[in-house]
Amino acid sequence: MGRDKTGLDADQALQRLPFRVALLILLCALGTLLTLLILETQAGVTAYIVSEGDWSRAQQRSVHALYRYAAQGDPADLAEARRVLDVPLGDRAARIALDRQPVDVAAARAGLLADAPYFRQSVELWLQGDAQILRLVALADEMEARLASGPLDPASVRAYQDEVLAIDARLRPIELAFSRSLADGGDFMRRCLLLLGVIVFVALAIYAVWVMRSTLFRVRETESGFRTAFHQSAVGMAKLDRDGRFVQANEALARLLDIPLSKLRGGRLEEVMLNEDLPRDGNGALDWTWLLESGERRMLGARGRMRWVRWTASRVAGREPGRGLVFVLGEGISDAR
């Protein structure tokens, strides 16, 4: 009863093995997905920081160009200011376009702003910076209109330059805070994803070790049960390689042939079976197609004494392709005959 229950448990464990392997593969896929997510997050944060750097440089160049334009009235300075202002204005237009998608972007945006503090702070700083950028655009339009009617007086030049510098002074802390907010948010997300990745890796490692240990235990348990049944069986049993050499044999077969077990192991089938019952193919090798058929065979024991044996053979997969073994059951039937 104990052996039957053990065998049943082993069978059930082997039946559950595909599910465990599938779960292991799923955990591996999850770990890979998390790794890709970490890389994508890092790439996204890097892209935002690089874009913020372009935004800041464009803003500073526009300030310098407008400062010169207020003093000299050179159209080239105005053209440069408008050209570099296209960068932050393009970012603003892209954000507005995203806000106008057919999907319920307002609800998604509200949710992001409510639940993601770093994202909310970055967007708020972005909006503050947009207000100052729009003021620079308006100031450029205003100076262009004033200079169209003639040169500016020194007081107006100074007033425009002071306002340009004031806008630049208001933008600099916003730019620094925006960049810092993005970096802090990216670092926070990176740490969270790394922590999650470590948790998944540890869970994967623990589960993999458990599956391996459980499978090895069941395999060893099954092998132990087989070995016990093999050696304690009253029926002769043996494993042969494709050349007919005894790889393993039990005591029952040794008693049946009246040959010491130590001598039987390592011996060859042709040494204990009559040639008439040991067919060979055209190359002189054993004809396993015929030998794998069940039937009665005549085998030779000690001192050449013949034994009739009911022979049953089946293939057993080996470690190497094409090098499988043959499992043989031999039951003595000499008395019956």
CSV table of N, CA, C and O in Angstrom, one decimal, residues 189-252:
chain,number,residue,atom,x,y,z
A,189,MET,N,11.0,56.2,-10.2
A,189,MET,CA,10.4,55.1,-11.0
A,189,MET,C,11.5,54.0,-11.2
A,189,MET,O,11.2,52.8,-11.2
A,190,ARG,N,12.7,54.4,-11.4
A,190,ARG,CA,13.8,53.4,-11.6
A,190,ARG,C,13.9,52.5,-10.4
A,190,ARG,O,14.1,51.3,-10.5
A,191,ARG,N,14.0,53.2,-9.2
A,191,ARG,CA,14.1,52.4,-8.0
A,191,ARG,C,12.9,51.5,-7.8
A,191,ARG,O,13.1,50.3,-7.3
A,192,CYS,N,11.7,52.0,-8.0
A,192,CYS,CA,10.5,51.1,-7.9
A,192,CYS,C,10.6,49.9,-8.8
A,192,CYS,O,10.3,48.8,-8.4
A,193,LEU,N,11.0,50.1,-10.1
A,193,LEU,CA,11.0,49.1,-11.0
A,193,LEU,C,12.1,48.1,-10.7
A,193,LEU,O,12.0,46.9,-10.9
A,194,LEU,N,13.3,48.6,-10.2
A,194,LEU,CA,14.4,47.7,-9.8
A,194,LEU,C,14.0,46.9,-8.6
A,194,LEU,O,14.3,45.7,-8.6
A,195,LEU,N,13.3,47.5,-7.7
A,195,LEU,CA,12.8,46.7,-6.5
A,195,LEU,C,11.9,45.6,-7.0
A,195,LEU,O,12.0,44.5,-6.5
A,196,LEU,N,10.9,46.0,-7.8
A,196,LEU,CA,10.0,45.0,-8.3
A,196,LEU,C,10.7,43.9,-9.1
A,196,LEU,O,10.4,42.7,-9.0
A,197,GLY,N,11.7,44.3,-9.9
A,197,GLY,CA,12.5,43.3,-10.6
A,197,GLY,C,13.3,42.4,-9.7
A,197,GLY,O,13.3,41.2,-10.0
A,198,VAL,N,13.8,42.9,-8.6
A,198,VAL,CA,14.5,42.1,-7.6
A,198,VAL,C,13.6,41.1,-7.0
A,198,VAL,O,13.9,39.9,-6.8
A,199,ILE,N,12.4,41.6,-6.6
A,199,ILE,CA,11.3,40.7,-6.0
A,199,ILE,C,11.0,39.6,-7.0
A,199,ILE,O,10.9,38.4,-6.6
A,200,VAL,N,10.7,39.9,-8.2
A,200,VAL,CA,10.4,38.9,-9.2
A,200,VAL,C,11.6,37.9,-9.4
A,200,VAL,O,11.3,36.7,-9.5
A,201,PHE,N,12.8,38.4,-9.5
A,201,PHE,CA,13.9,37.6,-9.6
A,201,PHE,C,14.1,36.6,-8.4
A,201,PHE,O,14.3,35.4,-8.6
A,202,VAL,N,13.9,37.1,-7.2
A,202,VAL,CA,14.0,36.3,-6.0
A,202,VAL,C,12.9,35.2,-6.1
A,202,VAL,O,13.2,34.0,-5.8
A,203,ALA,N,11.7,35.7,-6.4
A,203,ALA,CA,10.6,34.7,-6.5
A,203,ALA,C,10.8,33.7,-7.6
A,203,ALA,O,10.6,32.5,-7.4
A,204,LEU,N,11.4,34.1,-8.7
A,204,LEU,CA,11.7,33.2,-9.8
A,204,LEU,C,12.8,32.2,-9.3
A,204,LEU,O,12.7,31.0,-9.6
A,205,ALA,N,13.8,32.7,-8.7
A,205,ALA,CA,14.9,31.8,-8.2
A,205,ALA,C,14.4,30.8,-7.2
A,205,ALA,O,14.7,29.6,-7.3
A,206,ILE,N,13.6,31.3,-6.2
A,206,ILE,CA,13.0,30.4,-5.2
A,206,ILE,C,12.2,29.3,-5.9
A,206,ILE,O,12.2,28.1,-5.6
A,207,TYR,N,11.3,29.8,-6.8
A,207,TYR,CA,10.4,28.8,-7.4
A,207,TYR,C,11.1,27.8,-8.3
A,207,TYR,O,10.8,26.6,-8.3
A,208,ALA,N,12.2,28.3,-9.0
A,208,ALA,CA,13.0,27.4,-9.8
A,208,ALA,C,13.7,26.4,-9.0
A,208,ALA,O,13.7,25.2,-9.4
A,209,VAL,N,14.3,26.8,-7.9
A,209,VAL,CA,14.9,25.8,-7.0
A,209,VAL,C,13.9,24.8,-6.4
A,209,VAL,O,14.2,23.6,-6.4
A,210,TRP,N,12.7,25.3,-6.1
A,210,TRP,CA,11.7,24.4,-5.5
A,210,TRP,C,11.3,23.4,-6.6
A,210,TRP,O,11.2,22.2,-6.3
A,211,VAL,N,11.1,23.9,-7.8
A,211,VAL,CA,10.7,22.9,-8.9
A,211,VAL,C,11.8,21.9,-9.1
A,211,VAL,O,11.5,20.7,-9.3
A,212,MET,N,13.0,22.4,-9.1
A,212,MET,CA,14.1,21.5,-9.4
A,212,MET,C,14.2,20.4,-8.3
A,212,MET,O,14.3,19.2,-8.5
A,213,ARG,N,14.2,20.9,-7.0
A,213,ARG,CA,14.3,20.0,-5.9
A,213,ARG,C,13.1,19.0,-5.9
A,213,ARG,O,13.3,17.8,-5.6
A,214,SER,N,11.9,19.5,-6.1
A,214,SER,CA,10.7,18.7,-6.1
A,214,SER,C,10.8,17.6,-7.1
A,214,SER,O,10.5,16.5,-6.9
A,215,THR,N,11.2,18.1,-8.4
A,215,THR,CA,11.3,17.1,-9.5
A,215,THR,C,12.4,16.1,-9.2
A,215,THR,O,12.1,14.9,-9.5
A,216,LEU,N,13.5,16.5,-8.8
A,216,LEU,CA,14.6,15.6,-8.5
A,216,LEU,C,14.2,14.6,-7.4
A,216,LEU,O,14.5,13.4,-7.5
A,217,PHE,N,13.5,15.1,-6.4
A,217,PHE,CA,13.0,14.2,-5.3
A,217,PHE,C,12.1,13.2,-5.8
A,217,PHE,O,12.2,12.0,-5.5
A,218,ARG,N,11.1,13.6,-6.7
A,218,ARG,CA,10.2,12.6,-7.2
A,218,ARG,C,10.9,11.6,-8.2
A,218,ARG,O,10.5,10.5,-8.2
A,219,VAL,N,11.8,12.2,-9.0
A,219,VAL,CA,12.5,11.2,-9.9
A,219,VAL,C,13.3,10.2,-9.1
A,219,VAL,O,13.3,9.0,-9.4
A,220,ARG,N,14.0,10.7,-8.0
A,220,ARG,CA,14.8,9.8,-7.2
A,220,ARG,C,13.9,8.8,-6.5
A,220,ARG,O,14.2,7.6,-6.3
A,221,GLU,N,12.7,9.3,-6.0
A,221,GLU,CA,11.8,8.5,-5.3
A,221,GLU,C,11.3,7.4,-6.3
A,221,GLU,O,11.2,6.2,-5.9
A,222,THR,N,10.9,7.8,-7.5
A,222,THR,CA,10.5,6.8,-8.5
A,222,THR,C,11.6,5.8,-8.8
A,222,THR,O,11.4,4.6,-8.9
A,223,GLU,N,12.8,6.4,-9.0
A,223,GLU,CA,13.9,5.5,-9.3
A,223,GLU,C,14.2,4.5,-8.2
A,223,GLU,O,14.5,3.3,-8.4
A,224,SER,N,14.1,5.0,-7.0
A,224,SER,CA,14.3,4.2,-5.8
A,224,SER,C,13.3,3.0,-5.8
A,224,SER,O,13.6,1.9,-5.5
A,225,GLY,N,12.0,3.4,-6.0
A,225,GLY,CA,11.0,2.4,-6.1
A,225,GLY,C,11.2,1.4,-7.2
A,225,GLY,O,11.0,0.2,-7.0
A,226,PHE,N,11.7,1.9,-8.3
A,226,PHE,CA,12.0,0.9,-9.4
A,226,PHE,C,13.1,0.0,-9.1
A,226,PHE,O,13.1,-1.2,-9.3
A,227,ARG,N,14.2,0.6,-8.5
A,227,ARG,CA,15.3,-0.3,-8.1
A,227,ARG,C,14.9,-1.3,-7.1
A,227,ARG,O,15.3,-2.5,-7.2
A,228,THR,N,14.0,-0.9,-6.1
A,228,THR,CA,13.6,-1.9,-5.1
A,228,THR,C,12.8,-3.0,-5.8
A,228,THR,O,13.0,-4.2,-5.5
A,229,ALA,N,11.9,-2.6,-6.7
A,229,ALA,CA,11.1,-3.6,-7.4
A,229,ALA,C,11.9,-4.5,-8.3
A,229,ALA,O,11.7,-5.7,-8.4
A,230,PHE,N,12.9,-3.8,-8.9
A,230,PHE,CA,13.8,-4.5,-9.8
A,230,PHE,C,14.6,-5.6,-9.1
A,230,PHE,O,14.7,-6.8,-9.6
A,231,HIS,N,15.2,-5.3,-8.0
A,231,HIS,CA,16.1,-6.2,-7.3
A,231,HIS,C,15.3,-7.3,-6.5
A,231,HIS,O,15.8,-8.4,-6.2
A,232,GLN,N,14.1,-6.9,-6.0
A,232,GLN,CA,13.3,-7.8,-5.2
A,232,GLN,C,12.3,-8.6,-5.9
A,232,GLN,O,11.6,-9.5,-5.3
A,233,SER,N,12.2,-8.4,-7.2
A,233,SER,CA,11.2,-9.1,-8.0
A,233,SER,C,11.5,-10.6,-8.1
A,233,SER,O,12.7,-11.0,-8.2
A,234,ALA,N,10.5,-11.4,-8.2
A,234,ALA,CA,10.7,-12.9,-8.3
A,234,ALA,C,10.9,-13.2,-9.8
A,234,ALA,O,11.2,-14.4,-10.1
A,235,VAL,N,10.7,-12.3,-10.7
A,235,VAL,CA,10.8,-12.5,-12.1
A,235,VAL,C,12.2,-11.9,-12.5
A,235,VAL,O,12.6,-10.8,-12.1
A,236,GLY,N,12.8,-12.6,-13.4
A,236,GLY,CA,14.1,-12.1,-13.9
A,236,GLY,C,14.0,-10.9,-14.7
A,236,GLY,O,13.1,-10.7,-15.6
A,237,MET,N,14.9,-9.9,-14.4
A,237,MET,CA,14.9,-8.6,-15.1
A,237,MET,C,16.3,-8.3,-15.5
A,237,MET,O,17.2,-8.6,-14.8
A,238,ALA,N,16.4,-7.6,-16.7
A,238,ALA,CA,17.7,-7.1,-17.1
A,238,ALA,C,17.6,-5.9,-18.0
A,238,ALA,O,16.5,-5.7,-18.6
A,239,LYS,N,18.7,-5.2,-18.1
A,239,LYS,CA,18.8,-4.1,-19.1
A,239,LYS,C,20.0,-4.4,-20.0
A,239,LYS,O,21.1,-4.7,-19.5
A,240,LEU,N,19.7,-4.4,-21.3
A,240,LEU,CA,20.7,-4.7,-22.3
A,240,LEU,C,21.0,-3.5,-23.2
A,240,LEU,O,20.1,-2.7,-23.5
A,241,ASP,N,22.2,-3.3,-23.6
A,241,ASP,CA,22.5,-2.3,-24.6
A,241,ASP,C,22.3,-2.8,-26.0
A,241,ASP,O,21.9,-4.0,-26.1
A,242,ARG,N,22.4,-2.0,-27.0
A,242,ARG,CA,22.1,-2.4,-28.3
A,242,ARG,C,23.1,-3.5,-28.8
A,242,ARG,O,22.8,-4.2,-29.8
A,243,ASP,N,24.2,-3.7,-28.2
A,243,ASP,CA,25.1,-4.7,-28.5
A,243,ASP,C,24.9,-6.1,-27.8
A,243,ASP,O,25.6,-7.0,-28.0
A,244,GLY,N,23.8,-6.1,-27.0
A,244,GLY,CA,23.5,-7.3,-26.3
A,244,GLY,C,24.3,-7.5,-25.0
A,244,GLY,O,24.3,-8.6,-24.4
A,245,ARG,N,24.9,-6.4,-24.5
A,245,ARG,CA,25.6,-6.6,-23.2
A,245,ARG,C,24.7,-6.3,-22.0
A,245,ARG,O,23.9,-5.3,-22.0
A,246,PHE,N,24.8,-7.1,-21.0
A,246,PHE,CA,24.0,-6.9,-19.8
A,246,PHE,C,24.5,-5.6,-19.0
A,246,PHE,O,25.6,-5.6,-18.4
A,247,VAL,N,23.7,-4.6,-19.0
A,247,VAL,CA,24.1,-3.4,-18.3
A,247,VAL,C,23.7,-3.5,-16.8
A,247,VAL,O,24.4,-3.1,-15.9
A,248,GLN,N,22.5,-4.2,-16.6
A,248,GLN,CA,22.0,-4.4,-15.3
A,248,GLN,C,21.2,-5.7,-15.3
A,248,GLN,O,20.6,-6.1,-16.3
A,249,ALA,N,21.2,-6.4,-14.1
A,249,ALA,CA,20.4,-7.7,-14.0
A,249,ALA,C,20.1,-7.8,-12.5
A,249,ALA,O,20.8,-7.3,-11.6
A,250,ASN,N,19.0,-8.6,-12.3
A,250,ASN,CA,18.6,-8.8,-10.9
A,250,ASN,C,18.9,-10.2,-10.4
A,250,ASN,O,19.3,-11.1,-11.2
A,251,GLU,N,18.7,-10.4,-9.1
A,251,GLU,CA,19.0,-11.7,-8.5
A,251,GLU,C,18.2,-12.8,-9.1
A,251,GLU,O,18.6,-14.0,-9.3
A,252,ALA,N,16.9,-12.5,-9.4
A,252,ALA,CA,16.0,-13.6,-9.9
A,252,ALA,C,16.5,-14.1,-11.2
A,252,ALA,O,16.4,-15.3,-11.5
